[in-house]
Each structure stands twice: as structure tokens, then as C-alpha cells.
Amino acid sequence: MNATLQRITGWFGGLPGKAADVLPVRVGGTEYRPRATATPASVLGFDQALLWVVVALLAWGLVMVYSASIAMPDNPRFANYASTHFLMRHVMYLVVGFVAALLAFQVPMKVWERVAPWLFVAALLLLVAVLIPGVGKVVNGARRWLSIGPVGFQPSEVAKFAVLIYAADYMVRKMDVKERFFRAVLPMGAAVAIVGVLLLAEPDMGAFMVVAVIAMGILFLGGVNARMFFLIAGVLVSAFGIMIASSPWRRERVFAYLDPFSEEHALGKGYQLSHSLIAIGRGEIFGVGLGGSVEKLHWLPEAHTDFLLAVIGEEFGLVGVVTLIVLFLWMTRRIMHIGRQAIALDRVFSGLVAQGVAIWIGFQAFINMGVNLGALPTKGLTLPLMSFGGSAILLNLVALAVVLRVDYENKLLMRGGRV
């Protein structure tokens, strides 16, 4: 019984008895020696539990994308598509994503740190390119895609990863002046503002929110003065408020969120949210069963992308939704632990990158779930690792591969090796 309790505690409580807790580490010139434990340290390879949770989410997402899209050929808009069209495209994205993740895992963190500024510049160039008429592809009134052969690619996903790597590298370079606003915070704020202007020109406010939160999170974790952090947070919240207030269609979304079933909004801006809530309500406790969703039959728009959680709620019920939330919470906590472990080993860049990935995936999952459950206004953000979308899956897997690389290098150092 004691062994079982220790194992469960290790899953959810930050892995006591492993990795950095076994070896003395030095943080800020102070040596910490955790209490001795009889459990031997596992310092070989990388975090396999994290890998299997990611694989489980990918597999569940694949099944749900097929379930949510199987009836789409009945719609005249998709009449030429086979019932397995989105399934096969999703499988292709997963294969490409796995290959890219394997390649990313081979790249040492020192290399990521060295190319961070160039990666940021490349992301800016892609964001500019997508706004050029004839280059960027317009879908539903938004110019967010670049066509690469038969598939579309979203530069905004590259921007999330590039800002993450660049912000971590920036904080390491500015560590000595992190308490000074004009030398440490303002340049990073200007870089995020440039990315924000390009994203809002598409428009893609959801991606800008994620980018801003990633940058703010890394600044805070990097040790920026709390007063400056809250000042930046206040400025960002005010900016988002002004953008919503000055945009009629964004205001309509907020009003529709407040009362989606009203006569004014039920067939307009509140249509997606109202049908998402109907789907989740139909699922009750245990759901109607895999494949049994009614809302996915052309009632709920974007059921295979932004509103995949609603289909999960209808087919798996409250149990399925809670299980999914727990998996994302566990994964986010685990990634944060890997980042803290890297910082404890004086690998600040690697630690900030890992924690930035946790902020990215955790925040985006929180927004998507909040939108599907009616807790937040409708926003076009996919559910990480699960929703249909090639560029999102690709960059999510690359980011997680970088986290596994951080964990691998942590364990290699604790084993006495060199990176």
C-alpha cells in the first residue's frame, strides 16, 4: 500500500526521489541537499510517462477527429470528400509531426539558444508574407495561411514557438539588468508588439493572446520585477479591452457569450456556443457513446477543430471531459517540473523554454476548454495535440520534443555526462 501511494504521489506531486532531488544542486550560490531516499534515481533516457500521455492525447484526438468529421461529406461544401478525408489528412500531419519531433529532439539546447534571434526573424518574415495578396490564403475572411502544395500552413504557430525560444534567450542575456524596465522589459515588449500588429492584421487575436501570455510568463519566471510584470499585464489587458470595444464583431461575440440562447444571438454570433453547450448537455455523465453525437451532424460548426471538446463531451460525457482536463493538468505540471529541474542545474535557458512550453499548451488548452464550456467568449484556438490542423500539431510536437530534450540533457548531466 505504501509503495502504491508513493508511486501515485510521484505521478502528481513532482517526482520526489528522482532526478535533481537525489543530487545536490546549487541555485543562486546556495547549495540544497534534499533528504536522503531509498528510491534510486532514474537518470537514463527521458521522461517516458510524459511521452505516453502525449501519445494517448494524440491517439484520442485522432479517433475524435474521425468521429467529428465522418459525416461532413453530406454537406454540399464537402461533397467531393471521402468520409475518411480528414482522418487521412490528420494521420499525415501526425506522421510529419513525429518526424519533425524526432529531428528536433536531436538538436542540443545550445543550438536552439544560438539560433533563437534568427528563428524570431524567420517567424516575422512568414507573418509578413502571409499578408501579401496572392501569397497568403484567405479562408473565412482571415488571411492566416500559406499554401504549401495541397496543404495550408499557419505562420502564427511558428510565431508562438519562435517567441518562446527568443524570450527565453532574451531573459538569459538580460539577466543582469532584469530589474530595469527600459533595458530589460521594454525591448521584449516592443518585439511582442510587432508580432501582435502582424497577427492582428490577419486578423488572429487568439494567437496574439497566446504569444503575449508566453512572453509575459517567461519574463515573470525569468525574475522580472513583480511591479513591472503587473504593469505589463495591466497594459495588455487594457489593450485587449480597447481592441474588443473598438471592433463591432468582437463586441458581438462578447454579448453573444453572455447570452448565447437569446433570440438575437442564437442564430448569429452565439450559434456555435449554444450548440456546443447543447452537445455537452446531451452527454450528461457518461456520454451517448463513441460515434453517437448528433450535434456533429452539421449542427455544430468546426466540430473537428475548435469545438472538438464539445463532441468529446457529448460522446464521453462528464467523465470524458474531466479525464481530458486531468491529462492536460498533469502534462502541464510535469513539463513545469522539468523546467524547474533544468534551472536548478544552472541551465536557465533550457528551464525557461520548458516552462514556456507548459504555459503555451496549458493556456491554449484552458482557453479552448473555456470556450467550449461557455466559460469564455468564443475564440478561434484549437485544442493542443487533438484538434484537426497540420501546423498546430507539427509545432506542438516539436515543442514537446524540445521539452524531452531538456529532460534528456538534465539526466545526462546528473549522470556525470556533458551536453
mmCIF file of C-alpha atoms in Angstrom, residues 68-387:
data_model
loop_
_atom_site.group_PDB
_atom_site.id
_atom_site.type_symbol
_atom_site.label_atom_id
_atom_site.label_comp_id
_atom_site.label_asym_id
_atom_site.label_seq_id
_atom_site.Cartn_x
_atom_site.Cartn_y
_atom_site.Cartn_z
ATOM 1 C CA ALA A 68 -16.433 14.519 -35.654
ATOM 2 C CA SER A 69 -15.740 14.664 -39.408
ATOM 3 C CA ILE A 70 -17.155 11.373 -40.699
ATOM 4 C CA ALA A 71 -20.490 12.930 -41.732
ATOM 5 C CA MET A 72 -19.028 16.076 -43.333
ATOM 6 C CA PRO A 73 -19.283 14.748 -46.952
ATOM 7 C CA ASP A 74 -23.087 15.005 -46.530
ATOM 8 C CA ASN A 75 -22.590 18.782 -46.610
ATOM 9 C CA PRO A 76 -22.608 20.130 -50.217
ATOM 10 C CA ARG A 77 -19.476 22.145 -49.356
ATOM 11 C CA PHE A 78 -17.569 18.880 -48.783
ATOM 12 C CA ALA A 79 -19.490 16.705 -51.249
ATOM 13 C CA ASN A 80 -16.317 15.681 -53.102
ATOM 14 C CA TYR A 81 -14.585 14.497 -49.925
ATOM 15 C CA ALA A 82 -14.495 10.892 -48.761
ATOM 16 C CA SER A 83 -15.713 10.119 -45.234
ATOM 17 C CA THR A 84 -12.080 9.384 -44.282
ATOM 18 C CA HIS A 85 -10.678 12.583 -45.822
ATOM 19 C CA PHE A 86 -9.985 14.419 -42.565
ATOM 20 C CA LEU A 87 -8.852 11.208 -40.861
ATOM 21 C CA MET A 88 -6.204 10.530 -43.506
ATOM 22 C CA ARG A 89 -5.059 14.168 -43.526
ATOM 23 C CA HIS A 90 -4.754 14.068 -39.726
ATOM 24 C CA VAL A 91 -2.715 10.847 -39.932
ATOM 25 C CA MET A 92 -0.426 12.529 -42.459
ATOM 26 C CA TYR A 93 0.016 15.522 -40.135
ATOM 27 C CA LEU A 94 0.848 13.194 -37.246
ATOM 28 C CA VAL A 95 3.470 11.356 -39.293
ATOM 29 C CA VAL A 96 5.085 14.621 -40.425
ATOM 30 C CA GLY A 97 4.888 15.910 -36.852
ATOM 31 C CA PHE A 98 6.584 12.809 -35.443
ATOM 32 C CA VAL A 99 9.408 13.080 -37.986
ATOM 33 C CA ALA A 100 9.870 16.774 -37.169
ATOM 34 C CA ALA A 101 9.792 15.967 -33.434
ATOM 35 C CA LEU A 102 12.479 13.285 -33.839
ATOM 36 C CA LEU A 103 14.672 15.776 -35.685
ATOM 37 C CA ALA A 104 14.029 18.483 -33.065
ATOM 38 C CA PHE A 105 14.971 16.083 -30.266
ATOM 39 C CA GLN A 106 18.411 15.614 -31.862
ATOM 40 C CA VAL A 107 19.152 19.358 -31.641
ATOM 41 C CA PRO A 108 21.092 20.312 -28.468
ATOM 42 C CA MET A 109 19.643 23.166 -26.411
ATOM 43 C CA LYS A 110 22.827 25.177 -27.032
ATOM 44 C CA VAL A 111 21.943 25.225 -30.723
ATOM 45 C CA TRP A 112 18.377 26.409 -30.016
ATOM 46 C CA GLU A 113 19.835 29.186 -27.871
ATOM 47 C CA ARG A 114 22.237 30.211 -30.625
ATOM 48 C CA VAL A 115 19.601 30.354 -33.388
ATOM 49 C CA ALA A 116 16.864 31.994 -31.265
ATOM 50 C CA PRO A 117 17.183 35.507 -32.812
ATOM 51 C CA TRP A 118 17.253 34.097 -36.336
ATOM 52 C CA LEU A 119 14.212 31.922 -35.642
ATOM 53 C CA PHE A 120 12.364 35.026 -34.436
ATOM 54 C CA VAL A 121 13.306 36.937 -37.607
ATOM 55 C CA ALA A 122 12.171 33.997 -39.760
ATOM 56 C CA ALA A 123 8.803 33.988 -37.959
ATOM 57 C CA LEU A 124 8.404 37.737 -38.612
ATOM 58 C CA LEU A 125 9.130 37.212 -42.314
ATOM 59 C CA LEU A 126 6.491 34.468 -42.501
ATOM 60 C CA LEU A 127 3.952 36.714 -40.753
ATOM 61 C CA VAL A 128 4.686 39.452 -43.299
ATOM 62 C CA ALA A 129 4.494 37.007 -46.215
ATOM 63 C CA VAL A 130 1.037 35.770 -45.234
ATOM 64 C CA LEU A 131 -0.315 39.346 -45.505
ATOM 65 C CA ILE A 132 0.883 39.775 -49.103
ATOM 66 C CA PRO A 133 -2.023 39.415 -51.583
ATOM 67 C CA GLY A 134 -1.533 36.381 -53.755
ATOM 68 C CA VAL A 135 0.800 34.765 -51.224
ATOM 69 C CA GLY A 136 -1.408 34.447 -48.169
ATOM 70 C CA LYS A 137 -4.538 32.352 -48.466
ATOM 71 C CA VAL A 138 -7.868 33.829 -47.330
ATOM 72 C CA VAL A 139 -10.274 31.489 -45.516
ATOM 73 C CA ASN A 140 -13.498 32.752 -43.892
ATOM 74 C CA GLY A 141 -12.330 36.343 -44.259
ATOM 75 C CA ALA A 142 -8.989 35.820 -42.484
ATOM 76 C CA ARG A 143 -5.601 35.764 -44.214
ATOM 77 C CA ARG A 144 -3.762 33.277 -41.965
ATOM 78 C CA TRP A 145 -2.479 30.530 -44.254
ATOM 79 C CA LEU A 146 0.382 29.973 -46.658
ATOM 80 C CA SER A 147 -0.224 27.303 -49.278
ATOM 81 C CA ILE A 148 2.461 24.626 -49.434
ATOM 82 C CA GLY A 149 1.323 22.292 -52.185
ATOM 83 C CA PRO A 150 -2.047 20.792 -51.254
ATOM 84 C CA VAL A 151 -1.848 21.809 -47.584
ATOM 85 C CA GLY A 152 -2.117 25.104 -45.738
ATOM 86 C CA PHE A 153 0.392 26.306 -43.148
ATOM 87 C CA GLN A 154 -0.207 28.878 -40.392
ATOM 88 C CA PRO A 155 2.797 31.137 -39.653
ATOM 89 C CA SER A 156 1.128 32.102 -36.348
ATOM 90 C CA GLU A 157 2.026 28.659 -34.966
ATOM 91 C CA VAL A 158 5.681 29.236 -35.875
ATOM 92 C CA ALA A 159 5.434 32.637 -34.180
ATOM 93 C CA LYS A 160 4.369 31.026 -30.890
ATOM 94 C CA PHE A 161 7.391 28.728 -30.891
ATOM 95 C CA ALA A 162 9.782 31.440 -32.096
ATOM 96 C CA VAL A 163 8.656 33.942 -29.439
ATOM 97 C CA LEU A 164 9.051 31.241 -26.787
ATOM 98 C CA ILE A 165 12.649 30.435 -27.794
ATOM 99 C CA TYR A 166 13.538 34.097 -28.292
ATOM 100 C CA ALA A 167 12.053 35.228 -24.946
ATOM 101 C CA ALA A 168 13.997 32.514 -23.074
ATOM 102 C CA ASP A 169 17.240 33.508 -24.802
ATOM 103 C CA TYR A 170 16.488 37.204 -24.208
ATOM 104 C CA MET A 171 15.989 36.694 -20.462
ATOM 105 C CA VAL A 172 19.295 34.812 -20.181
ATOM 106 C CA ARG A 173 21.105 37.678 -21.945
ATOM 107 C CA LYS A 174 19.363 40.333 -19.835
ATOM 108 C CA MET A 175 19.632 38.532 -16.502
ATOM 109 C CA ASP A 176 21.984 41.168 -15.053
ATOM 110 C CA VAL A 177 19.594 44.061 -15.848
ATOM 111 C CA LYS A 178 16.256 42.314 -15.391
ATOM 112 C CA GLU A 179 15.186 44.867 -12.742
ATOM 113 C CA ARG A 180 15.460 47.756 -15.224
ATOM 114 C CA PHE A 181 12.369 48.456 -17.277
ATOM 115 C CA PHE A 182 13.938 50.256 -20.249
ATOM 116 C CA ARG A 183 16.845 47.825 -20.654
ATOM 117 C CA ALA A 184 15.100 44.529 -19.938
ATOM 118 C CA VAL A 185 11.330 44.725 -20.343
ATOM 119 C CA LEU A 186 10.719 47.416 -22.970
ATOM 120 C CA PRO A 187 12.708 45.762 -25.839
ATOM 121 C CA MET A 188 10.875 42.460 -25.308
ATOM 122 C CA GLY A 189 7.582 44.316 -25.153
ATOM 123 C CA ALA A 190 8.396 46.002 -28.464
ATOM 124 C CA ALA A 191 9.189 42.639 -30.086
ATOM 125 C CA VAL A 192 5.869 41.178 -28.899
ATOM 126 C CA ALA A 193 4.068 44.327 -30.106
ATOM 127 C CA ILE A 194 5.497 43.876 -33.609
ATOM 128 C CA VAL A 195 4.316 40.259 -33.668
ATOM 129 C CA GLY A 196 0.947 41.404 -32.321
ATOM 130 C CA VAL A 197 0.450 44.001 -35.056
ATOM 131 C CA LEU A 198 1.173 41.389 -37.739
ATOM 132 C CA LEU A 199 -1.159 38.836 -36.127
ATOM 133 C CA LEU A 200 -3.986 41.351 -35.691
ATOM 134 C CA ALA A 201 -3.630 42.314 -39.361
ATOM 135 C CA GLU A 202 -4.592 38.750 -40.364
ATOM 136 C CA PRO A 203 -6.668 39.001 -38.016
ATOM 137 C CA ASP A 204 -5.778 36.392 -35.365
ATOM 138 C CA MET A 205 -6.376 37.791 -31.894
ATOM 139 C CA GLY A 206 -6.323 34.310 -30.333
ATOM 140 C CA ALA A 207 -2.753 33.656 -31.477
ATOM 141 C CA PHE A 208 -1.708 37.113 -30.247
ATOM 142 C CA MET A 209 -3.151 36.324 -26.804
ATOM 143 C CA VAL A 210 -1.138 33.104 -26.637
ATOM 144 C CA VAL A 211 2.061 34.844 -27.796
ATOM 145 C CA ALA A 212 1.602 37.639 -25.230
ATOM 146 C CA VAL A 213 0.981 35.169 -22.387
ATOM 147 C CA ILE A 214 4.045 33.081 -23.356
ATOM 148 C CA ALA A 215 6.287 36.171 -23.378
ATOM 149 C CA MET A 216 4.846 37.515 -20.111
ATOM 150 C CA GLY A 217 5.158 34.123 -18.441
ATOM 151 C CA ILE A 218 8.816 33.758 -19.390
ATOM 152 C CA LEU A 219 9.576 37.315 -18.227
ATOM 153 C CA PHE A 220 7.938 36.574 -14.884
ATOM 154 C CA LEU A 221 9.670 33.201 -14.463
ATOM 155 C CA GLY A 222 12.950 34.809 -15.513
ATOM 156 C CA GLY A 223 12.781 37.089 -12.482
ATOM 157 C CA VAL A 224 11.412 40.376 -13.802
ATOM 158 C CA ASN A 225 10.333 42.724 -11.016
ATOM 159 C CA ALA A 226 6.764 41.951 -9.937
ATOM 160 C CA ARG A 227 5.679 45.593 -10.204
ATOM 161 C CA MET A 228 6.868 45.741 -13.819
ATOM 162 C CA PHE A 229 5.158 42.430 -14.530
ATOM 163 C CA PHE A 230 1.793 43.658 -13.242
ATOM 164 C CA LEU A 231 2.274 46.914 -15.158
ATOM 165 C CA ILE A 232 2.763 44.945 -18.387
ATOM 166 C CA ALA A 233 -0.234 42.744 -17.542
ATOM 167 C CA GLY A 234 -2.351 45.849 -16.995
ATOM 168 C CA VAL A 235 -1.259 47.341 -20.301
ATOM 169 C CA LEU A 236 -2.034 44.099 -22.169
ATOM 170 C CA VAL A 237 -5.455 43.692 -20.559
ATOM 171 C CA SER A 238 -6.265 47.323 -21.382
ATOM 172 C CA ALA A 239 -5.075 46.816 -24.970
ATOM 173 C CA PHE A 240 -7.250 43.724 -25.430
ATOM 174 C CA GLY A 241 -10.189 45.596 -23.890
ATOM 175 C CA ILE A 242 -9.733 48.502 -26.311
ATOM 176 C CA MET A 243 -9.464 46.111 -29.280
ATOM 177 C CA ILE A 244 -12.712 44.411 -28.277
ATOM 178 C CA ALA A 245 -14.511 47.684 -27.601
ATOM 179 C CA SER A 246 -13.405 49.208 -30.925
ATOM 180 C CA SER A 247 -14.391 46.173 -33.030
ATOM 181 C CA PRO A 248 -18.145 45.673 -33.593
ATOM 182 C CA TRP A 249 -17.867 41.967 -34.439
ATOM 183 C CA ARG A 250 -15.687 41.301 -31.377
ATOM 184 C CA ARG A 251 -18.223 43.122 -29.189
ATOM 185 C CA GLU A 252 -20.974 40.966 -30.669
ATOM 186 C CA ARG A 253 -19.036 37.848 -29.702
ATOM 187 C CA VAL A 254 -18.803 39.022 -26.088
ATOM 188 C CA PHE A 255 -22.519 39.854 -25.930
ATOM 189 C CA ALA A 256 -23.351 36.506 -27.555
ATOM 190 C CA TYR A 257 -21.193 34.740 -24.968
ATOM 191 C CA LEU A 258 -23.159 36.402 -22.166
ATOM 192 C CA ASP A 259 -26.496 35.171 -23.570
ATOM 193 C CA PRO A 260 -25.984 32.671 -26.422
ATOM 194 C CA PHE A 261 -29.565 31.351 -26.395
ATOM 195 C CA SER A 262 -31.229 34.740 -26.822
ATOM 196 C CA GLU A 263 -33.322 35.324 -29.928
ATOM 197 C CA GLU A 264 -30.819 37.921 -31.093
ATOM 198 C CA HIS A 265 -27.731 35.684 -30.841
ATOM 199 C CA ALA A 266 -28.922 32.057 -31.156
ATOM 200 C CA LEU A 267 -28.653 32.072 -34.961
ATOM 201 C CA GLY A 268 -25.778 34.570 -35.118
ATOM 202 C CA LYS A 269 -22.624 35.003 -33.042
ATOM 203 C CA GLY A 270 -23.969 32.693 -30.328
ATOM 204 C CA TYR A 271 -24.740 29.808 -32.688
ATOM 205 C CA GLN A 272 -21.520 27.834 -32.130
ATOM 206 C CA LEU A 273 -21.556 28.303 -28.368
ATOM 207 C CA SER A 274 -25.229 27.394 -27.994
ATOM 208 C CA HIS A 275 -24.784 24.152 -29.948
ATOM 209 C CA SER A 276 -21.560 23.380 -28.060
ATOM 210 C CA LEU A 277 -23.477 23.660 -24.792
ATOM 211 C CA ILE A 278 -26.291 21.507 -26.197
ATOM 212 C CA ALA A 279 -23.745 18.827 -27.181
ATOM 213 C CA ILE A 280 -22.089 18.816 -23.754
ATOM 214 C CA GLY A 281 -25.505 18.787 -22.058
ATOM 215 C CA ARG A 282 -26.602 15.762 -24.108
ATOM 216 C CA GLY A 283 -23.532 13.854 -22.921
ATOM 217 C CA GLU A 284 -24.591 14.042 -19.256
ATOM 218 C CA ILE A 285 -22.356 11.839 -17.053
ATOM 219 C CA PHE A 286 -21.157 9.009 -19.306
ATOM 220 C CA GLY A 287 -21.970 10.308 -22.783
ATOM 221 C CA VAL A 288 -24.020 8.888 -25.643
ATOM 222 C CA GLY A 289 -21.177 6.632 -26.794
ATOM 223 C CA LEU A 290 -18.398 6.933 -29.367
ATOM 224 C CA GLY A 291 -19.882 7.945 -32.725
ATOM 225 C CA GLY A 292 -23.283 8.749 -31.223
ATOM 226 C CA SER A 293 -23.040 12.539 -31.348
ATOM 227 C CA VAL A 294 -25.931 14.334 -33.027
ATOM 228 C CA GLU A 295 -24.510 17.851 -32.904
ATOM 229 C CA LYS A 296 -21.615 16.896 -35.199
ATOM 230 C CA LEU A 297 -24.179 16.153 -37.937
ATOM 231 C CA HIS A 298 -23.939 19.677 -39.397
ATOM 232 C CA TRP A 299 -25.361 21.433 -36.345
ATOM 233 C CA LEU A 300 -22.074 22.336 -34.636
ATOM 234 C CA PRO A 301 -19.664 24.235 -36.955
ATOM 235 C CA GLU A 302 -15.954 23.380 -36.765
ATOM 236 C CA ALA A 303 -16.685 20.263 -34.709
ATOM 237 C CA HIS A 304 -13.363 18.675 -35.751
ATOM 238 C CA THR A 305 -11.242 21.746 -34.942
ATOM 239 C CA ASP A 306 -12.136 24.455 -32.417
ATOM 240 C CA PHE A 307 -15.123 22.608 -30.922
ATOM 241 C CA LEU A 308 -13.732 19.081 -30.697
ATOM 242 C CA LEU A 309 -14.188 19.153 -26.911
ATOM 243 C CA ALA A 310 -17.949 19.561 -27.374
ATOM 244 C CA VAL A 311 -18.060 16.304 -29.367
ATOM 245 C CA ILE A 312 -15.938 14.623 -26.670
ATOM 246 C CA GLY A 313 -18.389 15.899 -24.050
ATOM 247 C CA GLU A 314 -21.369 14.575 -25.991
ATOM 248 C CA GLU A 315 -19.877 11.145 -26.706
ATOM 249 C CA PHE A 316 -17.944 10.598 -23.446
ATOM 250 C CA GLY A 317 -19.890 12.817 -21.073
ATOM 251 C CA LEU A 318 -18.617 14.495 -17.932
ATOM 252 C CA VAL A 319 -16.246 11.579 -17.317
ATOM 253 C CA GLY A 320 -14.508 12.152 -20.655
ATOM 254 C CA VAL A 321 -14.207 15.924 -20.189
ATOM 255 C CA VAL A 322 -12.828 15.585 -16.644
ATOM 256 C CA THR A 323 -10.367 12.907 -17.808
ATOM 257 C CA LEU A 324 -9.131 15.217 -20.546
ATOM 258 C CA ILE A 325 -8.729 18.142 -18.137
ATOM 259 C CA VAL A 326 -6.751 15.952 -15.719
ATOM 260 C CA LEU A 327 -4.436 14.772 -18.513
ATOM 261 C CA PHE A 328 -3.663 18.343 -19.581
ATOM 262 C CA LEU A 329 -3.162 19.447 -15.967
ATOM 263 C CA TRP A 330 -0.786 16.540 -15.318
ATOM 264 C CA MET A 331 1.155 17.196 -18.529
ATOM 265 C CA THR A 332 1.496 20.916 -17.806
ATOM 266 C CA ARG A 333 2.673 20.232 -14.250
ATOM 267 C CA ARG A 334 5.174 17.638 -15.456
ATOM 268 C CA ILE A 335 6.670 19.992 -18.037
ATOM 269 C CA MET A 336 6.959 22.755 -15.416
ATOM 270 C CA HIS A 337 8.837 20.309 -13.178
ATOM 271 C CA ILE A 338 11.307 19.531 -15.979
ATOM 272 C CA GLY A 339 11.875 23.276 -16.391
ATOM 273 C CA ARG A 340 12.460 23.804 -12.652
ATOM 274 C CA GLN A 341 14.892 20.901 -12.665
ATOM 275 C CA ALA A 342 16.887 22.467 -15.516
ATOM 276 C CA ILE A 343 17.065 25.817 -13.702
ATOM 277 C CA ALA A 344 18.243 24.004 -10.559
ATOM 278 C CA LEU A 345 21.088 22.639 -12.669
ATOM 279 C CA ASP A 346 22.021 26.204 -13.735
ATOM 280 C CA ARG A 347 20.551 25.671 -17.208
ATOM 281 C CA VAL A 348 18.335 28.750 -17.206
ATOM 282 C CA PHE A 349 17.638 28.896 -20.948
ATOM 283 C CA SER A 350 16.543 25.253 -21.079
ATOM 284 C CA GLY A 351 14.408 25.682 -17.982
ATOM 285 C CA LEU A 352 12.641 28.772 -19.315
ATOM 286 C CA VAL A 353 11.997 27.060 -22.668
ATOM 287 C CA ALA A 354 10.386 24.060 -20.965
ATOM 288 C CA GLN A 355 8.261 26.251 -18.710
ATOM 289 C CA GLY A 356 7.301 28.372 -21.727
ATOM 290 C CA VAL A 357 6.015 25.246 -23.488
ATOM 291 C CA ALA A 358 3.962 24.422 -20.381
ATOM 292 C CA ILE A 359 2.470 27.937 -20.422
ATOM 293 C CA TRP A 360 1.736 27.673 -24.153
ATOM 294 C CA ILE A 361 -0.010 24.301 -24.098
ATOM 295 C CA GLY A 362 -1.681 24.839 -20.734
ATOM 296 C CA PHE A 363 -3.038 28.304 -21.574
ATOM 297 C CA GLN A 364 -4.251 27.354 -25.055
ATOM 298 C CA ALA A 365 -5.979 24.227 -23.697
ATOM 299 C CA PHE A 366 -7.554 26.361 -20.942
ATOM 300 C CA ILE A 367 -8.898 28.880 -23.493
ATOM 301 C CA ASN A 368 -10.249 26.175 -25.815
ATOM 302 C CA MET A 369 -11.941 24.305 -22.978
ATOM 303 C CA GLY A 370 -13.339 27.540 -21.548
ATOM 304 C CA VAL A 371 -14.829 28.473 -24.931
ATOM 305 C CA ASN A 372 -16.395 25.022 -25.426
ATOM 306 C CA LEU A 373 -17.853 25.034 -21.914
ATOM 307 C CA GLY A 374 -19.223 28.574 -22.221
ATOM 308 C CA ALA A 375 -16.892 29.980 -19.557
ATOM 309 C CA LEU A 376 -15.050 32.259 -22.047
ATOM 310 C CA PRO A 377 -16.063 34.176 -25.192
ATOM 311 C CA THR A 378 -15.695 32.318 -28.482
ATOM 312 C CA LYS A 379 -12.110 32.428 -29.753
ATOM 313 C CA GLY A 380 -10.538 30.550 -32.644
ATOM 314 C CA LEU A 381 -7.991 28.438 -30.776
ATOM 315 C CA THR A 382 -7.640 24.702 -31.281
ATOM 316 C CA LEU A 383 -7.252 22.086 -28.551
ATOM 317 C CA PRO A 384 -3.497 21.270 -28.480
ATOM 318 C CA LEU A 385 -2.467 17.810 -29.750
ATOM 319 C CA MET A 386 -6.062 16.829 -30.514
ATOM 320 C CA SER A 387 -7.870 19.198 -32.903
#
